[in-house]
Short mmCIF file of N, CA and C in Angstrom, two decimals:
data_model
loop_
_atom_site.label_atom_id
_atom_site.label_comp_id
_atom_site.label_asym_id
_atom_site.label_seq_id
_atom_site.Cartn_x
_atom_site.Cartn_y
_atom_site.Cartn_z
N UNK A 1 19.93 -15.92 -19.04
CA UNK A 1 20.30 -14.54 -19.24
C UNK A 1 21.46 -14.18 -18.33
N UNK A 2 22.21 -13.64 -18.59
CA UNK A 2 23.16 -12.95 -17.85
C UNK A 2 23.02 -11.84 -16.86
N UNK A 3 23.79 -11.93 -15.99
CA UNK A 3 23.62 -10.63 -14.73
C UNK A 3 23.50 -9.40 -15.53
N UNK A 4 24.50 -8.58 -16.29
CA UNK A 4 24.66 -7.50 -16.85
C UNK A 4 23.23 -7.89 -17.93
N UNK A 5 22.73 -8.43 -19.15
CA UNK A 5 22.11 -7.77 -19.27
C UNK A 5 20.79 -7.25 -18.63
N UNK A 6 19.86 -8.44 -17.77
CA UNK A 6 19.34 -8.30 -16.65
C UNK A 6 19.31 -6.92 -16.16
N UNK A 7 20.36 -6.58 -15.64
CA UNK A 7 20.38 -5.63 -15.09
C UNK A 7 20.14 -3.90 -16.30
N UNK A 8 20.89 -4.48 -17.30
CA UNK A 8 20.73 -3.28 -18.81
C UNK A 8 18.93 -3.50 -18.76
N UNK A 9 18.36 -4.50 -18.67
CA UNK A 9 17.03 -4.71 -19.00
C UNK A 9 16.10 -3.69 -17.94
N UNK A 10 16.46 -4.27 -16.78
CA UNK A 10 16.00 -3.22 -15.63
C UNK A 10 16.48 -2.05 -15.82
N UNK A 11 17.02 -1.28 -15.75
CA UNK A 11 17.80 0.02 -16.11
C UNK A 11 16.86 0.75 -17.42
N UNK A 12 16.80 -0.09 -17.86
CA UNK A 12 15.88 0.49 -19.47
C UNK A 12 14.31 0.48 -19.44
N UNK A 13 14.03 -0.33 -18.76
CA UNK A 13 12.59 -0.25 -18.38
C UNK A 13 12.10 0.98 -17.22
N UNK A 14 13.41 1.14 -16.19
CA UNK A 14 13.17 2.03 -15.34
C UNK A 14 13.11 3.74 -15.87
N UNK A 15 14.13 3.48 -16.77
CA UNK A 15 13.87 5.00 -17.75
C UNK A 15 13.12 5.34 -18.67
N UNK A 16 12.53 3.90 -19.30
CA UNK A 16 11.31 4.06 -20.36
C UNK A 16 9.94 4.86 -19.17
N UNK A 17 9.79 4.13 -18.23
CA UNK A 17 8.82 4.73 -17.30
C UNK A 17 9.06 6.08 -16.55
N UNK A 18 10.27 6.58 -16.51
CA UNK A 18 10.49 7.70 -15.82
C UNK A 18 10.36 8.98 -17.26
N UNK A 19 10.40 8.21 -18.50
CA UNK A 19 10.38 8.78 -19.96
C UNK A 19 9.09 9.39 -20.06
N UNK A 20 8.41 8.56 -20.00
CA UNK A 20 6.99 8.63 -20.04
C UNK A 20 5.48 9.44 -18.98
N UNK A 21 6.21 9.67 -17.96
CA UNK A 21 5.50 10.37 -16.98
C UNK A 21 5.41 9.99 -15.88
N UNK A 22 5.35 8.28 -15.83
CA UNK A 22 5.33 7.51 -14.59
C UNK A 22 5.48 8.21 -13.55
N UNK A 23 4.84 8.03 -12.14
CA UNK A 23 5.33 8.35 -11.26
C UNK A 23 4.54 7.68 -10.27
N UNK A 24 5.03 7.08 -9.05
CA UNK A 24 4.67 6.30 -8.12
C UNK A 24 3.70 7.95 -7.47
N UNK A 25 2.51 7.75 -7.01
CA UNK A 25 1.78 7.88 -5.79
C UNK A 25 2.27 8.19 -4.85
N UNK A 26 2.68 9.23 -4.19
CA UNK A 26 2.63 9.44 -3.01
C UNK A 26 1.42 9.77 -2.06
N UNK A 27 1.73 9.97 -0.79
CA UNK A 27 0.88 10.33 0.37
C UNK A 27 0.72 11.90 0.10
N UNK A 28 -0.54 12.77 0.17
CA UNK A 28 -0.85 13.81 0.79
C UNK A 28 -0.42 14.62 1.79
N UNK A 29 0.29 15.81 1.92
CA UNK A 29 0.00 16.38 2.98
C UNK A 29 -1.27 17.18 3.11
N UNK A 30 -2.01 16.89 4.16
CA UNK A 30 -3.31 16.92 4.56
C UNK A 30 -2.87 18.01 6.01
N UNK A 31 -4.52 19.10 5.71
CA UNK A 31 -4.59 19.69 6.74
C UNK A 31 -4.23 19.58 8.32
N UNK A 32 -3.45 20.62 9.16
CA UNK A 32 -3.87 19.84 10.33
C UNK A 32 -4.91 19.68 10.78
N UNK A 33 -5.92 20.14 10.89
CA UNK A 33 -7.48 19.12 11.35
C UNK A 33 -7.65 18.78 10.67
N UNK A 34 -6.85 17.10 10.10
CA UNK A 34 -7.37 16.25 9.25
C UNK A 34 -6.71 15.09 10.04
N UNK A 35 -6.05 15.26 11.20
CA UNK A 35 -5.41 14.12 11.82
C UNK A 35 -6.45 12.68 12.36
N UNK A 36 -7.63 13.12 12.50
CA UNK A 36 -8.29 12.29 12.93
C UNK A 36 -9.58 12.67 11.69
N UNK A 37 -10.54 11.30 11.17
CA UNK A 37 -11.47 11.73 9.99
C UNK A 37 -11.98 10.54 10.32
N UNK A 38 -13.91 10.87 10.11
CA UNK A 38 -14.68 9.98 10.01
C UNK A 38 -14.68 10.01 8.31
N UNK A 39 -14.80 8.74 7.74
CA UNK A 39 -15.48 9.09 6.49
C UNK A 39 -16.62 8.45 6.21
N UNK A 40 -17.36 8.87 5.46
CA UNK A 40 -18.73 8.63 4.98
C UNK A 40 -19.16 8.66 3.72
N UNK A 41 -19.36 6.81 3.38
CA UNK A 41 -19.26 7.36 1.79
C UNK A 41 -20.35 6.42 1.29
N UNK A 42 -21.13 6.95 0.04
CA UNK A 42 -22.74 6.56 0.28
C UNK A 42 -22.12 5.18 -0.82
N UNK A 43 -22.82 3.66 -0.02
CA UNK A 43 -22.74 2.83 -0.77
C UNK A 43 -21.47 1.70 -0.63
N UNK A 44 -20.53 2.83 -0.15
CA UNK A 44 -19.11 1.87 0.41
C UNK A 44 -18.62 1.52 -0.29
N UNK A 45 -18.09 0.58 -0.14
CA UNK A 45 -17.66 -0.09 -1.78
C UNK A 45 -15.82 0.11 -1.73
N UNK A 46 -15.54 0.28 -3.31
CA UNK A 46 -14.17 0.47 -3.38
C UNK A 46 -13.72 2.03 -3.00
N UNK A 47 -14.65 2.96 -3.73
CA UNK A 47 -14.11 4.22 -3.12
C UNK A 47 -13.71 4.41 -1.82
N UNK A 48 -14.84 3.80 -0.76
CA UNK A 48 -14.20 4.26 0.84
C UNK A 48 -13.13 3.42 1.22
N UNK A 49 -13.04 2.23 0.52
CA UNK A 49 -12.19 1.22 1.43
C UNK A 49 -10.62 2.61 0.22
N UNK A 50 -10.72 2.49 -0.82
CA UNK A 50 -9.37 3.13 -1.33
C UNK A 50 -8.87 4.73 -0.87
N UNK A 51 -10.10 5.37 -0.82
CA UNK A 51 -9.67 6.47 -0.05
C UNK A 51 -9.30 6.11 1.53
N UNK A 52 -10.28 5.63 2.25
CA UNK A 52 -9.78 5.30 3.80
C UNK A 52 -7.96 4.78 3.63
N UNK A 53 -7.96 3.95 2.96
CA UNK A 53 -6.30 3.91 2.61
C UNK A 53 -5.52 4.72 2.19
N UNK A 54 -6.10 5.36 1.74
CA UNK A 54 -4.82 6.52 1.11
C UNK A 54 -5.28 7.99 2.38
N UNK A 55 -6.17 8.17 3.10
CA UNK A 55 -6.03 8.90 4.05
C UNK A 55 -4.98 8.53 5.27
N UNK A 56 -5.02 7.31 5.22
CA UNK A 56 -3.99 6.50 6.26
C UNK A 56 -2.78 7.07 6.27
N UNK A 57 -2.37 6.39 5.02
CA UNK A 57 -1.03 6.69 4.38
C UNK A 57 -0.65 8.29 4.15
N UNK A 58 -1.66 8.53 4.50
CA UNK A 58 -1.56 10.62 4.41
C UNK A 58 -1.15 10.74 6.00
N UNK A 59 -1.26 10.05 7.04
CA UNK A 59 -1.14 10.21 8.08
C UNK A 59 -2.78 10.22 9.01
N UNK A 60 -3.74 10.50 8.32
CA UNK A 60 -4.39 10.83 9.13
C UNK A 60 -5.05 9.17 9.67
N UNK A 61 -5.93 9.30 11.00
CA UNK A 61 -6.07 8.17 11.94
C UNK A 61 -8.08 8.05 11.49
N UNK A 62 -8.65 7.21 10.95
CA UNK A 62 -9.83 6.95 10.77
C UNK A 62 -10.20 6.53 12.25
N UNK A 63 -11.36 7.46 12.27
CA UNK A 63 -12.50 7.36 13.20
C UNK A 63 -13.82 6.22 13.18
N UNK A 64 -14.31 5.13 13.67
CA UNK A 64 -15.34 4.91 13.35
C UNK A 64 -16.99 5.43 13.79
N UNK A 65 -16.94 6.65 14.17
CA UNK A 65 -17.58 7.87 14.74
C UNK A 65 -17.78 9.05 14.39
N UNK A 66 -18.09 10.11 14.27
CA UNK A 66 -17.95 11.25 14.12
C UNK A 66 -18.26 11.90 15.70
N UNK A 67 -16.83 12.79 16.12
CA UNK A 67 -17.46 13.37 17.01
C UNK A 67 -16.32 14.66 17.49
N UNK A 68 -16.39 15.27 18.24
CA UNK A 68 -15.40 16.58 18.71
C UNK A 68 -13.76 16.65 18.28
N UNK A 69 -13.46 17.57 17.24
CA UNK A 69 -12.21 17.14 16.65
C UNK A 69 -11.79 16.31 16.10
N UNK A 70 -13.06 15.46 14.98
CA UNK A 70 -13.10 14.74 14.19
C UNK A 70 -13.52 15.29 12.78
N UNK A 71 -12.42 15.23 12.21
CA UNK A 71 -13.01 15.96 10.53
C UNK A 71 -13.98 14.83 10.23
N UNK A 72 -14.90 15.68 9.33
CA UNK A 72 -15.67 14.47 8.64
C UNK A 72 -15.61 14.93 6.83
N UNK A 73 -15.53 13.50 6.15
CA UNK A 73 -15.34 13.47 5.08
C UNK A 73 -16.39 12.82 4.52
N UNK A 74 -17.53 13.70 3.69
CA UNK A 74 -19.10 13.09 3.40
C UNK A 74 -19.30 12.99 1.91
N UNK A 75 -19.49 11.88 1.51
CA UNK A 75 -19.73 11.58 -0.07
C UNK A 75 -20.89 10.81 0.20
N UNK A 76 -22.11 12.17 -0.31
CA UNK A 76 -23.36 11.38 -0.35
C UNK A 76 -23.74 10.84 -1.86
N UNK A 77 -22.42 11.32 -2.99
CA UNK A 77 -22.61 10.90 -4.19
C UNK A 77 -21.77 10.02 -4.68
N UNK A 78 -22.02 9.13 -5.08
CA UNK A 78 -21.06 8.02 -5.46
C UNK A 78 -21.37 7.43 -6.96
N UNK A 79 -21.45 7.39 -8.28
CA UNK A 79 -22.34 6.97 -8.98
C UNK A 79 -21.62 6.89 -10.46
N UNK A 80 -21.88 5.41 -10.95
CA UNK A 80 -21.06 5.30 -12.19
C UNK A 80 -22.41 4.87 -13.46
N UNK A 81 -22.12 5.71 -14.53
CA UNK A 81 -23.54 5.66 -15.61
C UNK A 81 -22.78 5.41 -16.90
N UNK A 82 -23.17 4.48 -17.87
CA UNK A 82 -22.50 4.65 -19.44
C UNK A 82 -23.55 4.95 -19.88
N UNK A 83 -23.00 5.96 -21.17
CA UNK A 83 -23.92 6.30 -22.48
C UNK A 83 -23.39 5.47 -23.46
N UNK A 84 -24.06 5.71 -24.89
CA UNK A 84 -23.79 5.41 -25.95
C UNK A 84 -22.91 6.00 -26.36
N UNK A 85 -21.60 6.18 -26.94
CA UNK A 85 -21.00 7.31 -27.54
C UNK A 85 -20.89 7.48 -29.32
N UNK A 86 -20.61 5.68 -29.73
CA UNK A 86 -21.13 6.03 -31.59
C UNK A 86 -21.97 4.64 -31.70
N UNK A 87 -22.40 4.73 -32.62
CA UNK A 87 -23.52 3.88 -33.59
C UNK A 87 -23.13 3.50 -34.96
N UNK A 88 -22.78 2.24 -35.21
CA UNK A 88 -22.23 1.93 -36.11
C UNK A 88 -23.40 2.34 -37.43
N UNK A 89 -22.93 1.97 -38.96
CA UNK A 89 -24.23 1.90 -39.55
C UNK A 89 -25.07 1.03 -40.02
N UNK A 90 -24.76 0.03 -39.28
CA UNK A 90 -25.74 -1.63 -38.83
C UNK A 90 -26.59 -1.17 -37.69
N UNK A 91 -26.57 0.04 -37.20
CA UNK A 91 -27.26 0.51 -36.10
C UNK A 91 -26.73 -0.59 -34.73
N UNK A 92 -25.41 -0.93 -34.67
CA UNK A 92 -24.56 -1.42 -33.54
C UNK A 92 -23.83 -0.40 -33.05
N UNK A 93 -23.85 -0.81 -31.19
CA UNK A 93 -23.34 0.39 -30.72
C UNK A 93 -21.77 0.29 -30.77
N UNK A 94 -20.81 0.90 -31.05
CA UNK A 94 -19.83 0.61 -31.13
C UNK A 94 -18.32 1.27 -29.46
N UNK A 95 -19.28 2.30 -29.23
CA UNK A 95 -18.40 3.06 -28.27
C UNK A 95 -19.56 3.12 -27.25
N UNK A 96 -18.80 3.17 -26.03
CA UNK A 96 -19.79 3.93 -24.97
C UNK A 96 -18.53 4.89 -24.23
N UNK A 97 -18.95 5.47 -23.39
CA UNK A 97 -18.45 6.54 -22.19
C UNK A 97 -18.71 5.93 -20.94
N UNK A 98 -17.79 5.47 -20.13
CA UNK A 98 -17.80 5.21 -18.21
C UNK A 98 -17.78 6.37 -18.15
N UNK A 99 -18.93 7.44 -17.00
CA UNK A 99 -18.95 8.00 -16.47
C UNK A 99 -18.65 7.90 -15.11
N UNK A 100 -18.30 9.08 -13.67
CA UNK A 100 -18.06 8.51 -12.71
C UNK A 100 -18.51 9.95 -11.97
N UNK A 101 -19.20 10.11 -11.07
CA UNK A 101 -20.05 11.64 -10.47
C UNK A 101 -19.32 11.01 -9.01
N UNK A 102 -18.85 12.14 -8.67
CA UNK A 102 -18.72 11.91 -6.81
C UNK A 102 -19.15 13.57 -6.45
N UNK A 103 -19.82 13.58 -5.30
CA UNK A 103 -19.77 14.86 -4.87
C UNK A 103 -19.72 14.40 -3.49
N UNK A 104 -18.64 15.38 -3.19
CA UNK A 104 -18.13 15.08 -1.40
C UNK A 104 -17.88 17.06 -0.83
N UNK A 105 -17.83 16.58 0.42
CA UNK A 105 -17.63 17.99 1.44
C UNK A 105 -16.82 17.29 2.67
N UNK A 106 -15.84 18.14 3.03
CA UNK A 106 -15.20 17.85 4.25
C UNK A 106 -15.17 19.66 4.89
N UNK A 107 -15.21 18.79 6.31
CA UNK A 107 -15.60 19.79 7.66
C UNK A 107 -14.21 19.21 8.55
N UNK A 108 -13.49 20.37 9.14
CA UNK A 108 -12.95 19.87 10.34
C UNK A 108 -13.62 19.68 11.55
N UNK A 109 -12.78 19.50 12.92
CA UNK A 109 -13.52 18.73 13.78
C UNK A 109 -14.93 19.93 14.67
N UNK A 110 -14.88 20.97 13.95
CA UNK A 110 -15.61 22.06 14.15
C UNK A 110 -16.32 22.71 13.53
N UNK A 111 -16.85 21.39 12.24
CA UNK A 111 -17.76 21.82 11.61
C UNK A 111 -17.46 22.37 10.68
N UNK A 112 -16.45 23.09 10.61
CA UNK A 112 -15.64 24.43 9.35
C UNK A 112 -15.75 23.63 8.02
N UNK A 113 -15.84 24.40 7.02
CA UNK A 113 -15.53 23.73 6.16
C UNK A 113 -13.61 24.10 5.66
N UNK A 114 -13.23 22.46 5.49
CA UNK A 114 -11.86 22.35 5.20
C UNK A 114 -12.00 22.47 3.26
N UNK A 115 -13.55 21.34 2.56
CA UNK A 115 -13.21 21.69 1.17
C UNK A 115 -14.67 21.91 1.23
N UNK A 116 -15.37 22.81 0.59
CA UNK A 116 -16.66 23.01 0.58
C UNK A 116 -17.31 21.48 -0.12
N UNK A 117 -18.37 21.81 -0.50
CA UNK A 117 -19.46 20.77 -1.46
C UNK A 117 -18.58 20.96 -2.88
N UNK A 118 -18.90 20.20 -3.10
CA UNK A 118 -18.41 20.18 -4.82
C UNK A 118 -18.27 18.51 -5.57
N UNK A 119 -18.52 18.72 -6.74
CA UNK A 119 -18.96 17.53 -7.64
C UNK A 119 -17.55 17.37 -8.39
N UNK A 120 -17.23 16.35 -8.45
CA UNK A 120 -15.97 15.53 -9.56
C UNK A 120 -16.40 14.84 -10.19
N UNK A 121 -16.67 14.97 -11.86
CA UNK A 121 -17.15 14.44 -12.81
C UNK A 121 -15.91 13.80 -13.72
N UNK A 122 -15.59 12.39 -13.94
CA UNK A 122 -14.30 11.73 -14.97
C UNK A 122 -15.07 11.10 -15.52
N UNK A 123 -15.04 10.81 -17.05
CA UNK A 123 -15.13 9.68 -17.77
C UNK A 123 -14.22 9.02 -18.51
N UNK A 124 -14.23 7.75 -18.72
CA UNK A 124 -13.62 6.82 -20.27
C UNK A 124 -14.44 6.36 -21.28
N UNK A 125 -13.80 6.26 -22.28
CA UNK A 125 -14.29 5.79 -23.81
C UNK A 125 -13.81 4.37 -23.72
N UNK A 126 -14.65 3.86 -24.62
CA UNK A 126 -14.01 2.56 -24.79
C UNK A 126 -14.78 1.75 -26.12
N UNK A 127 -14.13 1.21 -26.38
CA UNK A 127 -14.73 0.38 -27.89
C UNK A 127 -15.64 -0.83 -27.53
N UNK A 128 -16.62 -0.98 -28.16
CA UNK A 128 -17.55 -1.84 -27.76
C UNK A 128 -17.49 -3.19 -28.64
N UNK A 129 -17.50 -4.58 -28.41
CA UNK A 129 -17.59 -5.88 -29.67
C UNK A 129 -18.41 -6.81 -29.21
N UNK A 130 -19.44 -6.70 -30.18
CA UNK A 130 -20.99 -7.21 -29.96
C UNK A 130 -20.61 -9.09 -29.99
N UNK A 131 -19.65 -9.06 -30.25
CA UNK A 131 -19.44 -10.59 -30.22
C UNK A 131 -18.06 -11.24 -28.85
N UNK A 132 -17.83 -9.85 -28.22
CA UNK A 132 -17.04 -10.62 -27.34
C UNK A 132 -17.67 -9.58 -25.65
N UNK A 133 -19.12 -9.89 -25.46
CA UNK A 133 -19.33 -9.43 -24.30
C UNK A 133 -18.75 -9.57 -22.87
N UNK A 134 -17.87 -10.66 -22.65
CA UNK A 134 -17.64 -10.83 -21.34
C UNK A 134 -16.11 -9.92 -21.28
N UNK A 135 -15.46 -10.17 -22.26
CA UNK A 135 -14.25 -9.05 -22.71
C UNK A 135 -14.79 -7.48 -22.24
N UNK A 136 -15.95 -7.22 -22.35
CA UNK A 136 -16.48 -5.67 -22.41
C UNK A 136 -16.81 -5.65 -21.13
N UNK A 137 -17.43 -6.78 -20.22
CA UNK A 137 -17.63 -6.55 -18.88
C UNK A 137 -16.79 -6.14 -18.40
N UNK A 138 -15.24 -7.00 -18.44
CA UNK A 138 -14.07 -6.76 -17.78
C UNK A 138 -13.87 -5.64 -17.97
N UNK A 139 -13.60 -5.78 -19.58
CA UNK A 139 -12.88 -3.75 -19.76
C UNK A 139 -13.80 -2.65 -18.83
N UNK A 140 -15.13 -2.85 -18.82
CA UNK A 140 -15.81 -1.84 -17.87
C UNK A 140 -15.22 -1.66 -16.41
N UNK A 141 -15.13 -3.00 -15.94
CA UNK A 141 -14.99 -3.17 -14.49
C UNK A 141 -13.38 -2.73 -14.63
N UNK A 142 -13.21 -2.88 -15.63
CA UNK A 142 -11.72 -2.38 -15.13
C UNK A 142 -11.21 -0.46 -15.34
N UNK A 143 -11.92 -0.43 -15.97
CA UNK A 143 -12.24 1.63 -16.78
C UNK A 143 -13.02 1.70 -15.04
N UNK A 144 -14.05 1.32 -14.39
CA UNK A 144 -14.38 1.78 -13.16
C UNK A 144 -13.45 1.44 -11.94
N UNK A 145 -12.33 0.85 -11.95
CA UNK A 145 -10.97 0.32 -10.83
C UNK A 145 -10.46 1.89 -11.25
N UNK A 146 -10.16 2.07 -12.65
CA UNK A 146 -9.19 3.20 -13.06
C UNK A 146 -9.84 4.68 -12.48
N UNK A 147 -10.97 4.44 -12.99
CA UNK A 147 -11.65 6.16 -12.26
C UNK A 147 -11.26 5.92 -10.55
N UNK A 148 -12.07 5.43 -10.33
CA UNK A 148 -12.05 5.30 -8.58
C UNK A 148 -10.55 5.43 -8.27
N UNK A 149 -9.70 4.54 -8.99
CA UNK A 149 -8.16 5.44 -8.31
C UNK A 149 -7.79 7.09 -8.39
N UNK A 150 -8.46 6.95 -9.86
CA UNK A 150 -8.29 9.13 -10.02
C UNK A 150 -9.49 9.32 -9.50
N UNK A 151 -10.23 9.34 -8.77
CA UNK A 151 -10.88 9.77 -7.75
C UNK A 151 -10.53 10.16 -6.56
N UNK A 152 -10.02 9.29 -6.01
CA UNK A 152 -9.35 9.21 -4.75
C UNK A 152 -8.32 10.16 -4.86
N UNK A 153 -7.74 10.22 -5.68
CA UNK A 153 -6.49 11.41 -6.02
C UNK A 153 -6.81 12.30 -6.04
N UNK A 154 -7.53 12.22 -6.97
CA UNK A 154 -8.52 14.16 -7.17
C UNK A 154 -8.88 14.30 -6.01
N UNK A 155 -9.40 13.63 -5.07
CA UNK A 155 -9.79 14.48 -3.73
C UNK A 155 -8.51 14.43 -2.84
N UNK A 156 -7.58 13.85 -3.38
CA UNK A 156 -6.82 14.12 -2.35
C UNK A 156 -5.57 15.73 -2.61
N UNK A 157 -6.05 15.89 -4.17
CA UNK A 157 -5.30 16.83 -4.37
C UNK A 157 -6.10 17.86 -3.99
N UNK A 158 -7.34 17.53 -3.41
CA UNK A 158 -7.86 18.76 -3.32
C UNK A 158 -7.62 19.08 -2.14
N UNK A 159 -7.58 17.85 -0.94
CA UNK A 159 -7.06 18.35 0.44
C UNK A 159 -5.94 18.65 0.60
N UNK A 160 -4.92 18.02 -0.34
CA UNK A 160 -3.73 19.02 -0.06
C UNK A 160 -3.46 20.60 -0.49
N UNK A 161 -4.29 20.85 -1.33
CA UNK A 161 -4.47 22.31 -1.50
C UNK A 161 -5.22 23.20 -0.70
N UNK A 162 -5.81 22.54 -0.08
CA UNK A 162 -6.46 23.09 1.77
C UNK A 162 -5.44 23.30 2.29
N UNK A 163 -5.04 22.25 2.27
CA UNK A 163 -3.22 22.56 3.40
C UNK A 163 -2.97 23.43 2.99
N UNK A 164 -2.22 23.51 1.90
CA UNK A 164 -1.52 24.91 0.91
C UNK A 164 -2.17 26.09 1.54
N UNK A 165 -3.66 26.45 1.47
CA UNK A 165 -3.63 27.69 1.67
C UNK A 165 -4.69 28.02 2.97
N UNK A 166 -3.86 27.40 3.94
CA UNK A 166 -4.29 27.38 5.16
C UNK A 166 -5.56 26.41 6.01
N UNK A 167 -5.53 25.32 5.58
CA UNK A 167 -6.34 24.29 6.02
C UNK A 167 -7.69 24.63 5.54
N UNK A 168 -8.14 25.72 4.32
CA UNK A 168 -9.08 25.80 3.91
C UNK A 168 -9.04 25.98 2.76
N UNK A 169 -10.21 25.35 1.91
CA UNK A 169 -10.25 25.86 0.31
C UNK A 169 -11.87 26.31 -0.16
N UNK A 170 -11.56 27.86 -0.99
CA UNK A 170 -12.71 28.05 -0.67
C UNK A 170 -13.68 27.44 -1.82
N UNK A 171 -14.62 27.88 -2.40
CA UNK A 171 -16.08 27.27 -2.89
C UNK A 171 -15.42 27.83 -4.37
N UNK A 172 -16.07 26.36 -5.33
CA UNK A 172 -15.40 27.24 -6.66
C UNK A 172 -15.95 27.89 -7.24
N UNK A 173 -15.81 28.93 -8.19
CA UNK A 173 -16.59 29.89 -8.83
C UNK A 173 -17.42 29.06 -9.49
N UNK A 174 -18.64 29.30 -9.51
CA UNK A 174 -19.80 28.75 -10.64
C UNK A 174 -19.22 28.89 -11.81
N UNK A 175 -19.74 27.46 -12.77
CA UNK A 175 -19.29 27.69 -14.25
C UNK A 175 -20.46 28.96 -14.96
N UNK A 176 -19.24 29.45 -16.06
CA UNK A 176 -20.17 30.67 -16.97
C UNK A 176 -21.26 29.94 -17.24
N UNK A 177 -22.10 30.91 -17.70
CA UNK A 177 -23.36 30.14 -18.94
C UNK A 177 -22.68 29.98 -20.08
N UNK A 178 -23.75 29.30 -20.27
CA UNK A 178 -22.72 28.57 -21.78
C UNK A 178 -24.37 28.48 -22.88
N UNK A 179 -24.40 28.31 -24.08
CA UNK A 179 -25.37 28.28 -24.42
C UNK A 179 -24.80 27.40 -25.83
N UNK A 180 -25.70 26.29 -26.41
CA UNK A 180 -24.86 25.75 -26.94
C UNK A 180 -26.51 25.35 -28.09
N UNK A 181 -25.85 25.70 -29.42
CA UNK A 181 -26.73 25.78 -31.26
C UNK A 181 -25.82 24.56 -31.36
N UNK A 182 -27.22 23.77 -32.50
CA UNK A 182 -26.58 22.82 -32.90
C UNK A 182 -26.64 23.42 -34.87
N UNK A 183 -25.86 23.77 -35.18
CA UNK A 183 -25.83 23.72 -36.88
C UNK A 183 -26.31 23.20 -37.86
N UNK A 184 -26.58 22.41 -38.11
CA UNK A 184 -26.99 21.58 -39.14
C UNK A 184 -27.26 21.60 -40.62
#
């Protein structure tokens, strides 16, 4: 291949992705009492090791402690569930739903609350093939890599909106009632 088109090739791929929405990840700006953070996250796993990284890269300094002027960041919920989503009419399941529940609370180093309690609920769909199961493992394990990254985001957009409006965010309004007939 040639230098020039090489380079036409790169150039075109870089605008197909800037076309499309792409956008690299950045770091958080995070509260100031968020400079130092214990986190605590039930089960461990990928969520704490990916958030503890992306708090880094926010600036702030992980604690392996909690103690005086130490925010703490507490996820006593961590938890991934599939349903069924269709049923073929061989009575094969054809779809399911990755679900993904986190409920976390962060406190600055004084206890305050920086984001109250609150639950983050994401799921994916995905097509199911009764004859290629180890294909479906992967796709799972890989639909749960994808949440856990928008996880980590979602909470981090939520601490930067602490920042925004003064190192605190308050409690969200309860959802309406909802009441829900099925027709038939």
């Amino acid at each position: 291949m040639s230098r020039m088109f090489r380079t036409s090739l790169v150039l075109v791929a870089a605008l197909a992705l800037s076309a499309c929405g792409f956008h690299l990840r950045q770091s958080a700006a995070l509260p100031d009492s968020m400079k130092r953070v214990h986190l605590t996250v039930a089960g461990g796993g990928d969520l704490q090791r990916n958030l503890a990284r992306a708090l880094e890269a926010s600036g702030s300094t992980l604690e392996e402690k909690p103690g005086p002027d130490i925010a703490e960041v507490n996820i006593p919920v961590a938890r991934f569930s599939t349903d069924t989503l269709t049923v073929s009419g061989a009575a094969r399941v054809t779809e399911y739903t990755v679900h993904y529940q986190v409920q976390f609370a962060v406190n600055d180093g004084a206890g305050h609350p920086v984001v109250p309690p609150q639950t983050v609920n994401m799921s994916r769909d995905f097509s199911y093939d009764a004859y290629n199961t180890v294909g479906t493992t992967a796709q799972v394990e890989e639909i749960q890599r994808s949440l856990n990254d928008d996880m980590v985001q979602a909470i981090l957009f939520r601490l930067q909106a602490a920042q925004k409006h003064g190192g605190t965010l308050a409690a969200p309004a309860p959802a309406p009632a909802t009441s829900a007939s099925a027709a038939h």
